C-alpha cells in the first residue's frame, strides 16, 4: 500500500469488490446469429459488453450475470449459461 | 488594507467568501440565505469574485455539483437553510465521508411545519451527526472571520472534514452592524492554496472514487473520520490563535468562557442569543450572583472534555436551546452537555427552550433563566423551562 486510505478509492484498479464472482450464469454470444446491432452494448448496466473489429463480445471480469443483454437481444443470439456448466 | 464598514450577516458572509475566492460555488436561494447568494452572484458579475459560480436547480444539485468539483481538488462553498438543507441531505452525507473539505454556511431557520421562514437552530442541529464540523457564531464580525477560519480548519491534513458555519437567520443574516473586513493579502497568508491528496479526478492518474466497500473496511473508514473529528478540536483552537496573530481578533476557539473563573453556576448558549445572555450575566453579577457564561462555538466535534473540565465543581448549569429534541422533553444541546457533565457530580441543571420560529430570546428571558437556575433543586433537572413570552417573564 503506497499510502493510508482515508476515503474509499480504487486507485489500483476497479476491483475492491470483484462483482464477477457474484455470477451464477454468464452470457454467451452466438456470433453466427449476432447482427451487431449494439443493443446488448447499450443495455448492459455495467459496461461489460465490448465492441472491437466489428464484433460484440462480453468481458467477464465484472459481469454480474444479470441477463439483460440476453433479454434485449432481438435475434436471441445471447444465451445465459450456468457458471457451473461453463467451468466443466 | 482592512476596512470598517456596515454589513448585514449575509453580506459579511459574502465578503468572507470573496476574500477566500473558492474555485467553485453552487448555491440555491432560500430565505434567509438568499442575499448571501445574491451578493456572490453580483460580485462575480462585477468581476470582483474569482470563483466559478454554477447556477443549479436545487440544493441537491448544488451539493452534487460541489462534490464533483471537490473530487477534482477544488475549494468549494455553498450556503442554505432549513428546507434547503433537508433537500440537500442526500449528498450532504457524502462530503464528510469522502473527506471533501467543503465550507457551507447554514443560515439558521426553523424547519416547517408550522410554515415559517424565521430563525432557529433546528436545521443545523438536525444534521449534527452527518459527519460535518459545525461552528456557531454570535455576530457579524464572527461570521466573516469564521468563514475564513472554516477553510483553514477543513483543509488541515489532520482534519479533512467539511465545515458548517451557522448563523441565526434574520437575527444576524438581515441585521446590519459595523464589521472590519480583513485585508485580502493577510487572508492569502492565513489560507495557503489547497492541494488535495487523498482522492483526485486526474486523467494522468485515473482512479475510481467511492467503489462498493465491504463491512470491515467501512469500520476502518468511519474510525478514521471519528479520529479526525477529535483532532479537529485542536485545529479549531489553532486556527483561532493563528487568526488572532494575523488579524488581532480571537473568538476563543472551540468555546468562549465569560466570567467563569469564580462562577458557581454556568449558562450555556449557542449563536446570537449569546449577546443578550452576556447582559443578563452582568446584571446578576452586579447583584453578587456567581454566574458565568459559556458560548459554545463548536457543536461538532462536541468538546466533551473541555465542558467536563469547565463544569467540575460547579453547583449547576442551564442550557438555552434554540431547538427541540422531539423524542426528549428538552433541547438537543442540553442532552449533550448533560452527557459531558455526567462524571462531574450531581448538580442542578435546567433545560431551557426558546427562540423558536424567530421568537426573541431577550435579556429579560436570560435573567429569568438564571433566577430559575438559582431557585431549583436537582429534582427538576428534566423539567424544561419554555420561554413562551415576555408577559409571563414579567409576572
PDB file of N, CA and C in Angstrom, chain B residues 61-107:
ATOM      1  N   UNK B  61     -28.787  19.573  -6.164  1.00  0.00           N
ATOM      2  CA  UNK B  61     -27.830  19.770  -7.260  1.00  0.00           C
ATOM      3  C   UNK B  61     -26.630  20.587  -6.810  1.00  0.00           C
ATOM      4  N   UNK B  62     -26.898  21.586  -5.963  1.00  0.00           N
ATOM      5  CA  UNK B  62     -25.791  22.445  -5.504  1.00  0.00           C
ATOM      6  C   UNK B  62     -24.700  21.600  -4.860  1.00  0.00           C
ATOM      7  N   UNK B  63     -25.100  20.746  -3.942  1.00  0.00           N
ATOM      8  CA  UNK B  63     -24.096  19.945  -3.253  1.00  0.00           C
ATOM      9  C   UNK B  63     -23.487  18.903  -4.175  1.00  0.00           C
ATOM     10  N   UNK B  64     -24.275  18.380  -5.089  1.00  0.00           N
ATOM     11  CA  UNK B  64     -23.751  17.379  -6.016  1.00  0.00           C
ATOM     12  C   UNK B  64     -22.711  17.987  -6.950  1.00  0.00           C
ATOM     13  N   UNK B  65     -22.993  19.189  -7.433  1.00  0.00           N
ATOM     14  CA  UNK B  65     -22.029  19.893  -8.284  1.00  0.00           C
ATOM     15  C   UNK B  65     -20.727  20.118  -7.509  1.00  0.00           C
ATOM     16  N   UNK B  66     -20.861  20.544  -6.250  1.00  0.00           N
ATOM     17  CA  UNK B  66     -19.665  20.809  -5.450  1.00  0.00           C
ATOM     18  C   UNK B  66     -18.866  19.543  -5.213  1.00  0.00           C
ATOM     19  N   UNK B  67     -19.553  18.410  -5.079  1.00  0.00           N
ATOM     20  CA  UNK B  67     -18.819  17.163  -4.872  1.00  0.00           C
ATOM     21  C   UNK B  67     -17.972  16.827  -6.080  1.00  0.00           C
ATOM     22  N   UNK B  68     -18.539  17.029  -7.270  1.00  0.00           N
ATOM     23  CA  UNK B  68     -17.758  16.784  -8.477  1.00  0.00           C
ATOM     24  C   UNK B  68     -16.530  17.676  -8.508  1.00  0.00           C
ATOM     25  N   UNK B  69     -16.756  18.958  -8.171  1.00  0.00           N
ATOM     26  CA  UNK B  69     -15.629  19.898  -8.152  1.00  0.00           C
ATOM     27  C   UNK B  69     -14.618  19.508  -7.093  1.00  0.00           C
ATOM     28  N   UNK B  70     -15.112  19.153  -5.917  1.00  0.00           N
ATOM     29  CA  UNK B  70     -14.210  18.821  -4.807  1.00  0.00           C
ATOM     30  C   UNK B  70     -13.405  17.567  -5.110  1.00  0.00           C
ATOM     31  N   UNK B  71     -14.002  16.618  -5.821  1.00  0.00           N
ATOM     32  CA  UNK B  71     -13.254  15.413  -6.199  1.00  0.00           C
ATOM     33  C   UNK B  71     -12.128  15.751  -7.166  1.00  0.00           C
ATOM     34  N   UNK B  72     -12.228  16.916  -7.809  1.00  0.00           N
ATOM     35  CA  UNK B  72     -11.141  17.364  -8.681  1.00  0.00           C
ATOM     36  C   UNK B  72     -10.175  18.262  -7.926  1.00  0.00           C
ATOM     37  N   UNK B  73     -10.342  18.375  -6.617  1.00  0.00           N
ATOM     38  CA  UNK B  73      -9.412  19.139  -5.799  1.00  0.00           C
ATOM     39  C   UNK B  73      -9.769  20.604  -5.633  1.00  0.00           C
ATOM     40  N   UNK B  74     -10.981  21.001  -6.073  1.00  0.00           N
ATOM     41  CA  UNK B  74     -11.357  22.416  -5.978  1.00  0.00           C
ATOM     42  C   UNK B  74     -11.743  22.781  -4.552  1.00  0.00           C
ATOM     43  N   UNK B  75     -11.542  24.057  -4.233  1.00  0.00           N
ATOM     44  CA  UNK B  75     -12.058  24.631  -2.991  1.00  0.00           C
ATOM     45  C   UNK B  75     -13.505  24.998  -3.274  1.00  0.00           C
ATOM     46  N   UNK B  76     -14.428  24.592  -2.384  1.00  0.00           N
ATOM     47  CA  UNK B  76     -15.852  24.731  -2.705  1.00  0.00           C
ATOM     48  C   UNK B  76     -16.625  25.388  -1.575  1.00  0.00           C
ATOM     49  N   UNK B  77     -17.709  26.097  -1.959  1.00  0.00           N
ATOM     50  CA  UNK B  77     -18.548  26.773  -0.966  1.00  0.00           C
ATOM     51  C   UNK B  77     -19.998  26.752  -1.389  1.00  0.00           C
ATOM     52  N   UNK B  78     -20.892  26.594  -0.416  1.00  0.00           N
ATOM     53  CA  UNK B  78     -22.301  26.792  -0.657  1.00  0.00           C
ATOM     54  C   UNK B  78     -22.962  27.293   0.630  1.00  0.00           C
ATOM     55  N   UNK B  79     -24.258  27.529   0.555  1.00  0.00           N
ATOM     56  CA  UNK B  79     -24.989  28.008   1.730  1.00  0.00           C
ATOM     57  C   UNK B  79     -26.441  27.604   1.579  1.00  0.00           C
ATOM     58  N   UNK B  80     -27.111  27.387   2.702  1.00  0.00           N
ATOM     59  CA  UNK B  80     -28.523  27.071   2.649  1.00  0.00           C
ATOM     60  C   UNK B  80     -29.154  27.260   4.026  1.00  0.00           C
ATOM     61  N   UNK B  81     -30.438  26.904   4.111  1.00  0.00           N
ATOM     62  CA  UNK B  81     -31.178  26.959   5.373  1.00  0.00           C
ATOM     63  C   UNK B  81     -32.200  25.823   5.380  1.00  0.00           C
ATOM     64  N   UNK B  82     -32.677  25.518   6.545  1.00  0.00           N
ATOM     65  CA  UNK B  82     -33.760  24.545   6.822  1.00  0.00           C
ATOM     66  C   UNK B  82     -34.213  23.644   5.677  1.00  0.00           C
ATOM     67  N   UNK B  83     -35.260  24.031   4.959  1.00  0.00           N
ATOM     68  CA  UNK B  83     -35.816  23.129   3.941  1.00  0.00           C
ATOM     69  C   UNK B  83     -34.804  22.848   2.836  1.00  0.00           C
ATOM     70  N   UNK B  84     -33.975  23.823   2.522  1.00  0.00           N
ATOM     71  CA  UNK B  84     -32.916  23.615   1.535  1.00  0.00           C
ATOM     72  C   UNK B  84     -31.906  22.603   2.034  1.00  0.00           C
ATOM     73  N   UNK B  85     -31.589  22.696   3.308  1.00  0.00           N
ATOM     74  CA  UNK B  85     -30.672  21.729   3.915  1.00  0.00           C
ATOM     75  C   UNK B  85     -31.283  20.327   3.878  1.00  0.00           C
ATOM     76  N   UNK B  86     -32.573  20.271   4.126  1.00  0.00           N
ATOM     77  CA  UNK B  86     -33.272  18.989   4.077  1.00  0.00           C
ATOM     78  C   UNK B  86     -33.193  18.385   2.672  1.00  0.00           C
ATOM     79  N   UNK B  87     -33.398  19.233   1.664  1.00  0.00           N
ATOM     80  CA  UNK B  87     -33.341  18.771   0.277  1.00  0.00           C
ATOM     81  C   UNK B  87     -31.926  18.332  -0.083  1.00  0.00           C
ATOM     82  N   UNK B  88     -30.943  18.932   0.563  1.00  0.00           N
ATOM     83  CA  UNK B  88     -29.541  18.681   0.293  1.00  0.00           C
ATOM     84  C   UNK B  88     -29.010  17.461   1.041  1.00  0.00           C
ATOM     85  N   UNK B  89     -29.828  16.875   1.909  1.00  0.00           N
ATOM     86  CA  UNK B  89     -29.281  15.906   2.855  1.00  0.00           C
ATOM     87  C   UNK B  89     -28.662  14.687   2.184  1.00  0.00           C
ATOM     88  N   UNK B  90     -29.181  14.259   1.033  1.00  0.00           N
ATOM     89  CA  UNK B  90     -28.641  13.063   0.392  1.00  0.00           C
ATOM     90  C   UNK B  90     -27.157  13.212   0.026  1.00  0.00           C
ATOM     91  N   UNK B  91     -26.800  14.252  -0.733  1.00  0.00           N
ATOM     92  CA  UNK B  91     -25.365  14.396  -0.997  1.00  0.00           C
ATOM     93  C   UNK B  91     -24.577  14.906   0.211  1.00  0.00           C
ATOM     94  N   UNK B  92     -25.253  15.598   1.126  1.00  0.00           N
ATOM     95  CA  UNK B  92     -24.580  16.191   2.284  1.00  0.00           C
ATOM     96  C   UNK B  92     -23.721  15.178   3.026  1.00  0.00           C
ATOM     97  N   UNK B  93     -24.240  13.971   3.168  1.00  0.00           N
ATOM     98  CA  UNK B  93     -23.543  12.930   3.921  1.00  0.00           C
ATOM     99  C   UNK B  93     -22.265  12.488   3.221  1.00  0.00           C
ATOM    100  N   UNK B  94     -22.179  12.758   1.920  1.00  0.00           N
ATOM    101  CA  UNK B  94     -21.031  12.267   1.164  1.00  0.00           C
ATOM    102  C   UNK B  94     -19.808  13.168   1.312  1.00  0.00           C
ATOM    103  N   UNK B  95     -20.010  14.474   1.518  1.00  0.00           N
ATOM    104  CA  UNK B  95     -18.848  15.370   1.655  1.00  0.00           C
ATOM    105  C   UNK B  95     -17.989  14.983   2.839  1.00  0.00           C
ATOM    106  N   UNK B  96     -18.657  14.658   3.946  1.00  0.00           N
ATOM    107  CA  UNK B  96     -17.889  14.316   5.137  1.00  0.00           C
ATOM    108  C   UNK B  96     -17.251  12.951   4.986  1.00  0.00           C
ATOM    109  N   UNK B  97     -18.003  11.986   4.462  1.00  0.00           N
ATOM    110  CA  UNK B  97     -17.494  10.620   4.420  1.00  0.00           C
ATOM    111  C   UNK B  97     -16.471  10.408   3.310  1.00  0.00           C
ATOM    112  N   UNK B  98     -16.456  11.280   2.300  1.00  0.00           N
ATOM    113  CA  UNK B  98     -15.387  11.239   1.303  1.00  0.00           C
ATOM    114  C   UNK B  98     -14.250  12.190   1.657  1.00  0.00           C
ATOM    115  N   UNK B  99     -14.395  12.892   2.790  1.00  0.00           N
ATOM    116  CA  UNK B  99     -13.372  13.806   3.300  1.00  0.00           C
ATOM    117  C   UNK B  99     -13.101  14.947   2.341  1.00  0.00           C
ATOM    118  N   UNK B 100     -14.187  15.537   1.833  1.00  0.00           N
ATOM    119  CA  UNK B 100     -14.086  16.698   0.947  1.00  0.00           C
ATOM    120  C   UNK B 100     -14.288  17.959   1.789  1.00  0.00           C
ATOM    121  N   UNK B 101     -13.289  18.848   1.851  1.00  0.00           N
ATOM    122  CA  UNK B 101     -13.333  19.968   2.797  1.00  0.00           C
ATOM    123  C   UNK B 101     -14.161  21.161   2.333  1.00  0.00           C
ATOM    124  N   UNK B 102     -15.412  20.915   2.000  1.00  0.00           N
ATOM    125  CA  UNK B 102     -16.322  21.988   1.594  1.00  0.00           C
ATOM    126  C   UNK B 102     -16.657  22.853   2.797  1.00  0.00           C
ATOM    127  N   UNK B 103     -16.869  24.149   2.558  1.00  0.00           N
ATOM    128  CA  UNK B 103     -17.371  25.026   3.610  1.00  0.00           C
ATOM    129  C   UNK B 103     -18.779  25.445   3.222  1.00  0.00           C
ATOM    130  N   UNK B 104     -19.697  25.363   4.162  1.00  0.00           N
ATOM    131  CA  UNK B 104     -21.085  25.710   3.886  1.00  0.00           C
ATOM    132  C   UNK B 104     -21.649  26.560   5.011  1.00  0.00           C
ATOM    133  N   UNK B 105     -22.281  27.646   4.651  1.00  0.00           N
ATOM    134  CA  UNK B 105     -22.970  28.452   5.653  1.00  0.00           C
ATOM    135  C   UNK B 105     -24.382  27.903   5.814  1.00  0.00           C
ATOM    136  N   UNK B 106     -24.807  27.704   7.043  1.00  0.00           N
ATOM    137  CA  UNK B 106     -26.215  27.393   7.305  1.00  0.00           C
ATOM    138  C   UNK B 106     -26.799  28.614   7.991  1.00  0.00           C
ATOM    139  N   UNK B 107     -27.736  29.270   7.316  1.00  0.00           N
ATOM    140  CA  UNK B 107     -28.372  30.443   7.906  1.00  0.00           C
ATOM    141  C   UNK B 107     -29.603  29.922   8.624  1.00  0.00           C
TER     142      UNK B 107
END
